[in-house]
Structures are given as structure tokens and as C-alpha cells.
Short mmCIF file of C-alpha atoms in Angstrom, two decimals:
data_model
loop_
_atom_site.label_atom_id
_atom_site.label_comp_id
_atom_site.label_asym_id
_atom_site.label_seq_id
_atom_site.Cartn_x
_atom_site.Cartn_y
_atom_site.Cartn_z
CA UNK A 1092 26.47 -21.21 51.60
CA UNK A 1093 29.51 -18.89 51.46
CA UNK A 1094 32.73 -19.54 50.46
CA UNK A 1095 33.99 -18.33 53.94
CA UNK A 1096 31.90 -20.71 55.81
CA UNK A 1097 32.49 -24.20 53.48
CA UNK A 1098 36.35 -23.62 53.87
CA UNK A 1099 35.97 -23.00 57.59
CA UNK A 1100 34.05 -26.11 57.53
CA UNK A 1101 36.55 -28.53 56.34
CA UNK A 1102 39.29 -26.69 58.70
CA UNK A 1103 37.01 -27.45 61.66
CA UNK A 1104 36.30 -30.98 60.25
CA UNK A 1105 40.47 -31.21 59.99
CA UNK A 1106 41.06 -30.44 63.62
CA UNK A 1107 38.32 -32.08 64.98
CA UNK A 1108 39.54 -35.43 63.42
CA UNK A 1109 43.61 -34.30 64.39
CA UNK A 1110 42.38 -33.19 67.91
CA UNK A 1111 44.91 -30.78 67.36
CA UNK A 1112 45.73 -27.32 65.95
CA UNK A 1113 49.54 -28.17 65.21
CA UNK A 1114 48.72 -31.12 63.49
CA UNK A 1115 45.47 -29.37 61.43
CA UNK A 1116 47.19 -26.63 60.48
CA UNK A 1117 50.09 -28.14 59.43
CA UNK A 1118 47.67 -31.03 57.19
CA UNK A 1119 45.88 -27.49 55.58
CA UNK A 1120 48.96 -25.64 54.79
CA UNK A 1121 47.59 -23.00 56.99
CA UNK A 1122 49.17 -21.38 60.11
CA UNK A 1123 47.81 -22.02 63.63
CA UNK A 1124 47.22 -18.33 64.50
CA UNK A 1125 45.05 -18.50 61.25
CA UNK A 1126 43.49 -22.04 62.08
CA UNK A 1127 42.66 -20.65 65.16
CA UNK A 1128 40.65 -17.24 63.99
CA UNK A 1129 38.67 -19.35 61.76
CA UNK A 1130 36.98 -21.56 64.04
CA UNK A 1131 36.44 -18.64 66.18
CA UNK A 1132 34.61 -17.36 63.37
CA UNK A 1133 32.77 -20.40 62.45
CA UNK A 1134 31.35 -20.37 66.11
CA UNK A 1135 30.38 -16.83 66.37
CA UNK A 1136 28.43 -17.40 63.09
CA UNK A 1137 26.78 -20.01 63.78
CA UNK A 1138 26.02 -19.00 67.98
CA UNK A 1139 27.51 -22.56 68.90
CA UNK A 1140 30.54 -23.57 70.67
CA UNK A 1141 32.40 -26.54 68.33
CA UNK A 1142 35.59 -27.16 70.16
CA UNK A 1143 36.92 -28.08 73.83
CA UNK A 1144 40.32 -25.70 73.63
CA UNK A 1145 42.93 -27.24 76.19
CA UNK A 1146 46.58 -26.82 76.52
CA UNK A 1147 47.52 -30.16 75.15
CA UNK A 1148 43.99 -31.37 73.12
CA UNK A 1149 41.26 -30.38 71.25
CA UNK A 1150 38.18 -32.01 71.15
CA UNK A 1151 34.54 -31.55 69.70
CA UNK A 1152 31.57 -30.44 72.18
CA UNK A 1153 27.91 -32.28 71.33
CA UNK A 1154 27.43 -29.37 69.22
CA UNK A 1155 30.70 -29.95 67.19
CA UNK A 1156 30.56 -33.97 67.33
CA UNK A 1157 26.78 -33.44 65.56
CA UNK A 1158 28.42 -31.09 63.23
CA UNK A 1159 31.73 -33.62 62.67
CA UNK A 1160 28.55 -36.50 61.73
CA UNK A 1161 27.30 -34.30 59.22
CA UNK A 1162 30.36 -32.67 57.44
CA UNK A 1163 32.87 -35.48 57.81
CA UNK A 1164 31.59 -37.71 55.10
CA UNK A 1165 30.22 -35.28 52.69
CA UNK A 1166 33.97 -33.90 52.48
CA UNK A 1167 35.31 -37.39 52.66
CA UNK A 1168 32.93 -38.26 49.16
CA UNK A 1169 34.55 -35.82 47.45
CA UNK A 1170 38.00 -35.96 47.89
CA UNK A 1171 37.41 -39.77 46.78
CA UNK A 1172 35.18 -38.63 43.70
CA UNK A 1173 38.20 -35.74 43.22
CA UNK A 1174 40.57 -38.67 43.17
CA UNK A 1175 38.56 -40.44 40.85
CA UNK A 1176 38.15 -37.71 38.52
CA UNK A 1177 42.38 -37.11 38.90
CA UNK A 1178 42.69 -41.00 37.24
CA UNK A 1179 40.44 -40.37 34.49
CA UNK A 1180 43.28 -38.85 33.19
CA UNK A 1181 45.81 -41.82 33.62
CA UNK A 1182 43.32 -44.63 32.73
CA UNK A 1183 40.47 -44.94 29.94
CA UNK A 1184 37.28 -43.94 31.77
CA UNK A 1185 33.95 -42.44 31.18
CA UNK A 1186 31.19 -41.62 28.17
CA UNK A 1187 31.93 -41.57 24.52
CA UNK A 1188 29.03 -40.11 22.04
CA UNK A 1189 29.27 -40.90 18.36
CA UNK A 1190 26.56 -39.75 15.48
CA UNK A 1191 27.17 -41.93 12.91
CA UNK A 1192 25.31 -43.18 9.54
CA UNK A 1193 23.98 -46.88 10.06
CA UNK A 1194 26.08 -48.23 7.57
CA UNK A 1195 29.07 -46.74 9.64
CA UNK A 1196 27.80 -47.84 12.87
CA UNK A 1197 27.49 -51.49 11.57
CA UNK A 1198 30.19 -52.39 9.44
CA UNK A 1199 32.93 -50.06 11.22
CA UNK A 1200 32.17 -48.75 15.09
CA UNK A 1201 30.14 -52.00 16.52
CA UNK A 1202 33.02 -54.57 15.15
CA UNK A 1203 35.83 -52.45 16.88
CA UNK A 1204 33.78 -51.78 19.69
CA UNK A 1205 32.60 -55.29 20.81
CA UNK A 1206 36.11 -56.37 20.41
CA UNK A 1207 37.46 -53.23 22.45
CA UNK A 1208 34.84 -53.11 25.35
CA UNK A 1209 35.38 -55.99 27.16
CA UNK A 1210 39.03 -55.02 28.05
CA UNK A 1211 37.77 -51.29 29.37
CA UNK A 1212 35.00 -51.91 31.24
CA UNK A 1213 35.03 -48.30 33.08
CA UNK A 1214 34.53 -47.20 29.64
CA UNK A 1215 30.83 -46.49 28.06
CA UNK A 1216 30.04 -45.16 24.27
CA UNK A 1217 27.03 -44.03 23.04
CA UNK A 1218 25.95 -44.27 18.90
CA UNK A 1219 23.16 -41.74 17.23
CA UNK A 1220 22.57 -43.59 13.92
CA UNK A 1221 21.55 -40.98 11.45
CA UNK A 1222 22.19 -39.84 7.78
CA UNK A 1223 21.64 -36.12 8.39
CA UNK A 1224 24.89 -34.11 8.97
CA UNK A 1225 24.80 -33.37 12.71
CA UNK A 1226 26.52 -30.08 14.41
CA UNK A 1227 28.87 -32.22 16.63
CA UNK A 1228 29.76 -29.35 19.08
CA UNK A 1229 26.03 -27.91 19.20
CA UNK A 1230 24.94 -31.01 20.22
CA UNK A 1231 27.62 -32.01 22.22
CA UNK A 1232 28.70 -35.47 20.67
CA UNK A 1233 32.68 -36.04 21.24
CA UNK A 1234 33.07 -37.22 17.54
CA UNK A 1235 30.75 -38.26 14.24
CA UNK A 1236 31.31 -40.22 11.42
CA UNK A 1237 31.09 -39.06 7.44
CA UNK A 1238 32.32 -39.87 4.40
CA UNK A 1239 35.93 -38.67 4.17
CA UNK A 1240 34.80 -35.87 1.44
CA UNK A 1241 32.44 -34.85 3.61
CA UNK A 1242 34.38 -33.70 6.73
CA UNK A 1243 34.55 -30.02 7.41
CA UNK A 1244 37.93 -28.63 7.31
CA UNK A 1245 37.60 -26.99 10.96
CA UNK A 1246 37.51 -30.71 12.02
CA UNK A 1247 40.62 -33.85 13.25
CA UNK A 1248 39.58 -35.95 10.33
CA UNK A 1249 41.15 -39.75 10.60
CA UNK A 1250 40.23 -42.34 8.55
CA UNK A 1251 39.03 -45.74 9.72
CA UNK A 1252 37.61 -47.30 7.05
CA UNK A 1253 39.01 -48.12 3.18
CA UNK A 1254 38.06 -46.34 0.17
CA UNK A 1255 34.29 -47.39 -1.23
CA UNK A 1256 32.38 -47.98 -4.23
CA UNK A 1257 28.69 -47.84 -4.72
CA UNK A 1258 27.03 -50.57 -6.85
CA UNK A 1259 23.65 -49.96 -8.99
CA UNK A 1260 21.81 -53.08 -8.47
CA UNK A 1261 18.69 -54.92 -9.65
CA UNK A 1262 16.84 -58.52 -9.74
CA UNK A 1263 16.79 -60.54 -12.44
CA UNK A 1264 12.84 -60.05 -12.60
CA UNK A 1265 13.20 -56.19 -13.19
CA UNK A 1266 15.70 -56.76 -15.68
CA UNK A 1267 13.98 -58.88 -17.87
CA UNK A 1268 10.83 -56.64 -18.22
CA UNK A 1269 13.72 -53.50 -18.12
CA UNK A 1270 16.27 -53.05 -20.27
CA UNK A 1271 19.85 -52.26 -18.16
CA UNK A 1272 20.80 -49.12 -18.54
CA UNK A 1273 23.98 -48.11 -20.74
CA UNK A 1274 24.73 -44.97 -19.16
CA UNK A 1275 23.81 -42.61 -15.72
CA UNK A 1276 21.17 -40.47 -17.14
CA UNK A 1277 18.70 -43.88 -18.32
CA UNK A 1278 18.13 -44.38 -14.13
CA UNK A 1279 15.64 -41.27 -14.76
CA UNK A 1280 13.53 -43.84 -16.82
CA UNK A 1281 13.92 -46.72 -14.31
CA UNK A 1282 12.02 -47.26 -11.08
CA UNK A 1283 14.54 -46.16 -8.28
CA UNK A 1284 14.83 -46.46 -4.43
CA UNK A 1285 15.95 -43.66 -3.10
CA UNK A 1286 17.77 -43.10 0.62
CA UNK A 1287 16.35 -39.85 2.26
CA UNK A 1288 18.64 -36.99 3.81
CA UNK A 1289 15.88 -35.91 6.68
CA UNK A 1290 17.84 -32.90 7.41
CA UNK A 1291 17.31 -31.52 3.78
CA UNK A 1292 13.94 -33.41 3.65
CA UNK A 1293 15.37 -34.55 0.08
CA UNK A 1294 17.30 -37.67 -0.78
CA UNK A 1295 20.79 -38.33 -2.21
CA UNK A 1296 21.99 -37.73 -5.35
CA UNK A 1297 23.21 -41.19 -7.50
CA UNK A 1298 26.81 -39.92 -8.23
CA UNK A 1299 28.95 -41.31 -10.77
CA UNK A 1300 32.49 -40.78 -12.35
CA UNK A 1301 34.33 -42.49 -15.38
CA UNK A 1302 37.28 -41.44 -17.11
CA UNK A 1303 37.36 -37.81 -15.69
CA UNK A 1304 33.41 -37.77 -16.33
CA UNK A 1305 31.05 -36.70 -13.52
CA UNK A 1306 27.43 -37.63 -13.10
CA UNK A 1307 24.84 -36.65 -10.51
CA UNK A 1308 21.12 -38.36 -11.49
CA UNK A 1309 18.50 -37.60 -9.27
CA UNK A 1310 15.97 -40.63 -9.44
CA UNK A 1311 12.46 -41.42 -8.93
CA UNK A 1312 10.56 -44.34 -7.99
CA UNK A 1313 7.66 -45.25 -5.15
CA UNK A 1314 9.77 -46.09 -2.28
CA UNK A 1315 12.47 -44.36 0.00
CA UNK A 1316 14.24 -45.00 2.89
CA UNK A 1317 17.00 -44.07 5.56
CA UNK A 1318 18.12 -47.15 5.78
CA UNK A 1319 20.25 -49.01 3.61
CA UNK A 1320 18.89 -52.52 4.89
CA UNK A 1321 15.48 -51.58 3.79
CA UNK A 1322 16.67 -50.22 0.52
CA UNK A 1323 18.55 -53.95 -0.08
CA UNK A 1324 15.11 -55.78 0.70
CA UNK A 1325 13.11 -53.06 -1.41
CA UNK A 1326 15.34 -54.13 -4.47
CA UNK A 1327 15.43 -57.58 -3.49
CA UNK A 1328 11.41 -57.56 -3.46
CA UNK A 1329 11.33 -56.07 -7.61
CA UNK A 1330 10.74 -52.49 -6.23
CA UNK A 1331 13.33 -51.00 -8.56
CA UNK A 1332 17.26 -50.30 -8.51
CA UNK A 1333 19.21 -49.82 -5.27
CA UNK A 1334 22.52 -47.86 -5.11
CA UNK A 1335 24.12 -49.15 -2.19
CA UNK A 1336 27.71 -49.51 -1.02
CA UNK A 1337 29.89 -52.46 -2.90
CA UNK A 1338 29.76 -54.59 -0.05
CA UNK A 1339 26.54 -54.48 0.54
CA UNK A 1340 25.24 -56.38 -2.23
CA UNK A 1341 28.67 -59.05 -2.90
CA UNK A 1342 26.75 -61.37 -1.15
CA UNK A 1343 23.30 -61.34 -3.57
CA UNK A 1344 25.07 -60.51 -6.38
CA UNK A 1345 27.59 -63.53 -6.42
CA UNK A 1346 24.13 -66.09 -5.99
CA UNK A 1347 22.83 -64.27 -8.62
CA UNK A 1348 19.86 -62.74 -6.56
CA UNK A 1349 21.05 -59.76 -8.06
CA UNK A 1350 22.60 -58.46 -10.76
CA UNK A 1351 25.06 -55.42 -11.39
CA UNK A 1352 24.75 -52.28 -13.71
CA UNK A 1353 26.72 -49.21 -14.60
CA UNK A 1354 29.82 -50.59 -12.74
CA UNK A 1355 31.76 -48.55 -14.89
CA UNK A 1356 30.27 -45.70 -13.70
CA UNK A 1357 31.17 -46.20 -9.96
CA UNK A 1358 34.89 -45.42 -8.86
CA UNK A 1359 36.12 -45.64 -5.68
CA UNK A 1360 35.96 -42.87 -3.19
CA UNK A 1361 36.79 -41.72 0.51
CA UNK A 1362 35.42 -44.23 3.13
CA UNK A 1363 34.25 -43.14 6.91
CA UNK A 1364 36.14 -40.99 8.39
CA UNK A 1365 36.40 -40.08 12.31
CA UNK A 1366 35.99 -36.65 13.12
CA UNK A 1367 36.26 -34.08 16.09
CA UNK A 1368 36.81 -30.42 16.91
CA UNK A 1369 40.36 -29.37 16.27
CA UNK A 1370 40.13 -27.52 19.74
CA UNK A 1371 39.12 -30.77 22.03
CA UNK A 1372 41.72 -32.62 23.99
CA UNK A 1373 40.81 -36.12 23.35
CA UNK A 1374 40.40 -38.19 26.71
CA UNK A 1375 42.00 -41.27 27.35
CA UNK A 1376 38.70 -43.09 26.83
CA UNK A 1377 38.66 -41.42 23.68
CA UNK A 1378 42.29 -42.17 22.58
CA UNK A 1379 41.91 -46.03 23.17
CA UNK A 1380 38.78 -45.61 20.68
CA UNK A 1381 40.85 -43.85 18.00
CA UNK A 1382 43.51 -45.97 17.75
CA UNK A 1383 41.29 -49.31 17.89
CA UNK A 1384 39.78 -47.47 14.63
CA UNK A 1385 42.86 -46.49 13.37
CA UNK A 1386 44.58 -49.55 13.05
CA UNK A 1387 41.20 -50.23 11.05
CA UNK A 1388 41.48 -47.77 8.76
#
């Protein structure tokens, strides 16, 4: 349809419903004499006669009352959904997509978010758990979630989460047919499960520091996962050592269903951070979110 005939449209819908070209014209911001050429316009184009002219009224023929049926409400359902779309930007309203690792997901986003939900009902988020290092803008999430160290520096980094430490962990069992080991590089005689990057189609790195000292052992052993869950049972089942965040393993390690190595070895670091493109304007959906998270952080 062209643009012509859609405008002329909703000025014949407007002085159908006014019955009058004073009143239309002056509810378009349009003059009468201009009002006036359009519908004649609108008729000639479409062979019909719309509109009973008279010196004091205007009113639809069959033609135009069919017409009025037809247009009326379509125009009507968008200035409401144009009215809708106006508040989004005064009220919290609409979709939210996150990629974020499990871990993330579980310990940080859900807690804030079942908390936050209820109170914003108009609002609705979305959560991609995954461990690979997802192009945000290519695939059109609103934000992600990484380790702060691993943001990229084009990106609104803020940090909802405290710094972390990783934890080297084993059963009792392994331990007593496996001596602990003293430092990093023994893990590379110890039975290991790994957790799996699946966009490298590799697995992570055990990183360690002490005293200025960095260490990066790449370990072996007969199981691997993306998921840190599966990686606690794995260990908890004498399948080898996990390395899995601090607070993962408090829990097993206080009842003594597990027990700690290299400790030493594993200083704090960055926690989750929330991230977006430097050139988005957050939404007010989105802005509720962040500062939930922030106070978090």
C-alpha cells in the first residue's frame, strides 16, 4: 500500500468519526482545503464515493461506513500499542537475554531474579547457560556474564559478584592410595576432571598464583564436563581431583567428604561481572536488573 493512500486513510477515518472537516482537520494538524483534496483523492483512487458532503455535516455513504468497519480499529490498535511502546520508556517492561556460565546463573542471576520478578511482572528475562565466550551483539543477547578478567574492554563491565577462589579438591579414598600433591605441576601425575570450553573444543587451564608465582597445569584424567555440578559428583564418586570455585565445595569439605589441596596455590581473583555494549542505551527493564545486581556485587 502507498504511503499516500495509508495517510489518506486515517484522515478519512478522522472525519468520518468527527462528521466534520473543521473538527478533522483541526484533530490532524492539517488544513481543511488540504483535508478536503485528500479524500477527493482517496475516492477517485479507489472509484467509490466515501463521504455525504453537506453544508453543516459529513457523513459516511455504505461504501465509506464498510470502509470506517475495516480501518477504524486497525488504526485504533496501534495508537494503543504506540502508547504502549511510549511507557516502556517510563516503566520497566519487556525481554531481557543473558548468556551466562551455570555457575553464574545459579549462585548470582536466579537469587536476584526470583527476588526481583515478582514486583515487575511486565518484565521477562531470558538465561543461555554456557561456558563458551558468546559474541553478545552477534547474537543479539542484551548482556552476558564472565569472569571480571575476562570482559572485553569495548564492553560496560559492572561487577555483581565478590572476588573468588578456586579450591583443588579430593576424597579421602583417592588420597589415601595418592599422595597430595606439594606443588601445581604434581596434578599432571594425578587423575583430573577437567571442565570443557566447547567453543575451543579444549578444556580450562588449572591456574594458580603464590607469592608473585604463576602456574597454568593442563591436566588429564577419564572424565570431563561443562558442568561444575557434575564435576563435584565426579570427585565425590573417587574419579579424581576437581578444581571448582571455593564455595562450591565448603559444604563437603567441612564434613570431611572432601578434603583440600594446594590452597596455597589459589588466590583470589575477579568474580562475575555484568557486561554490555558501550553503545546500548540500557532500558528501564534493564536498569532495574543492574542495580538489583549491583547492590550484589
Amino acid at each position: 500500500m502507498a504511503r499516500e493512500t495509508l495517510t489518506d486513510l486515517l484522515a478519512f477515518a478522522t472525519v468520518a468519526q468527527e462528521g466534520s472537516f473543521t473538527r478533522a482537520a483541526k484533530r490532524l494538524g492539517v488544513t481543511q482545503s488540504a483535508l478536503s483534496h485528500a479524500m477527493t483523492g482517496l475516492e477517485a483512487r479507489l472509484g467509490l464515493h466515501l463521504l455525504n458532503r453537506s453544508t453543516r455535516s459529513v457523513s459516511p455513504t455504505e461504501a465509506g461506513e464498510r470502509l470506517l468497519r475495516i480501518v477504524a480499529p486497525q488504526f485504533e490498535q496501534i495508537g494503543v500499542e504506540l502508547t504502549a511502546l511510549t511507557e516502556m520508556r517510563h516503566r520497566p517492561a519487556g525481554r531481557i537475554r543473558i548468556t551466562a556460565p551455570e555457575h553464574a546463573a545459579e549462585t548470582v542471576l536466579w537469587p536476584v531474579l526470583r527476588d526481583l520478578l515478582p514486583a515487575y511482572p511486565e518484565i521477562t528475562v531470558e538465561i543461555e547457560t554456557s561456558q563458551a565466550r558468546t559474541n553478545i551483539v552477534a547474537e543479539r543477547f542484551d548482556a552476558g556474564v564472565r569472569i571480571g578478567e575476562h570482559v572485553e574492554r569495548d564492553m560496560v563491565a559492572m561487577r555483581i559478584a565478590p572476588p573468588m577462589r578456586m579450591a583443588v579438591v579430593g576424597t579421602p579414598a583417592y588420597f589415601a592410595a595418592s599422595p597430595p600433591p606439594a606443588r601445581p605441576e604434581d596434578l599432571t601425575r594425578h587423575r583430573c576432571i577437567n571442565l570443557g570450553r566447547p567453543s575451543r573444543g579444549d578444556v580450562f587451564p588449572w591456574e594458580f598464583e603464590r607469592a608473585g608465582e604463576t602456574v597454568a597445569v593442563r591436566v588429564e584424567g577419564q572424565l570431563g564436563f561443562t558442568s561444575l555440578r557434575l564435576i563435584l559428583s565426579a570427585a565425590l564418586a573417587d574419579f579424581g581431583l576437581a578444581y571448582l570455585p571455593e564455595e562450591e565445595v565448603r559444604t563437603e569439605v567441612a564434613q570431611g567428604r572432601l578434603v583440600r589441596v594446594l590452597a596455597e596455590w589459589c588466590a583470589p581473583f575477579p568474580g562475575y561481572h555484568l557486561y554490555y555494549p558501550s553503545r546500548r542505551q540500557p532500558t528501564p527493564a534493564f536498569t532495574v536488573l543492574m542495580e538489583a545486581l549491583r547492590h550484589r556485587g
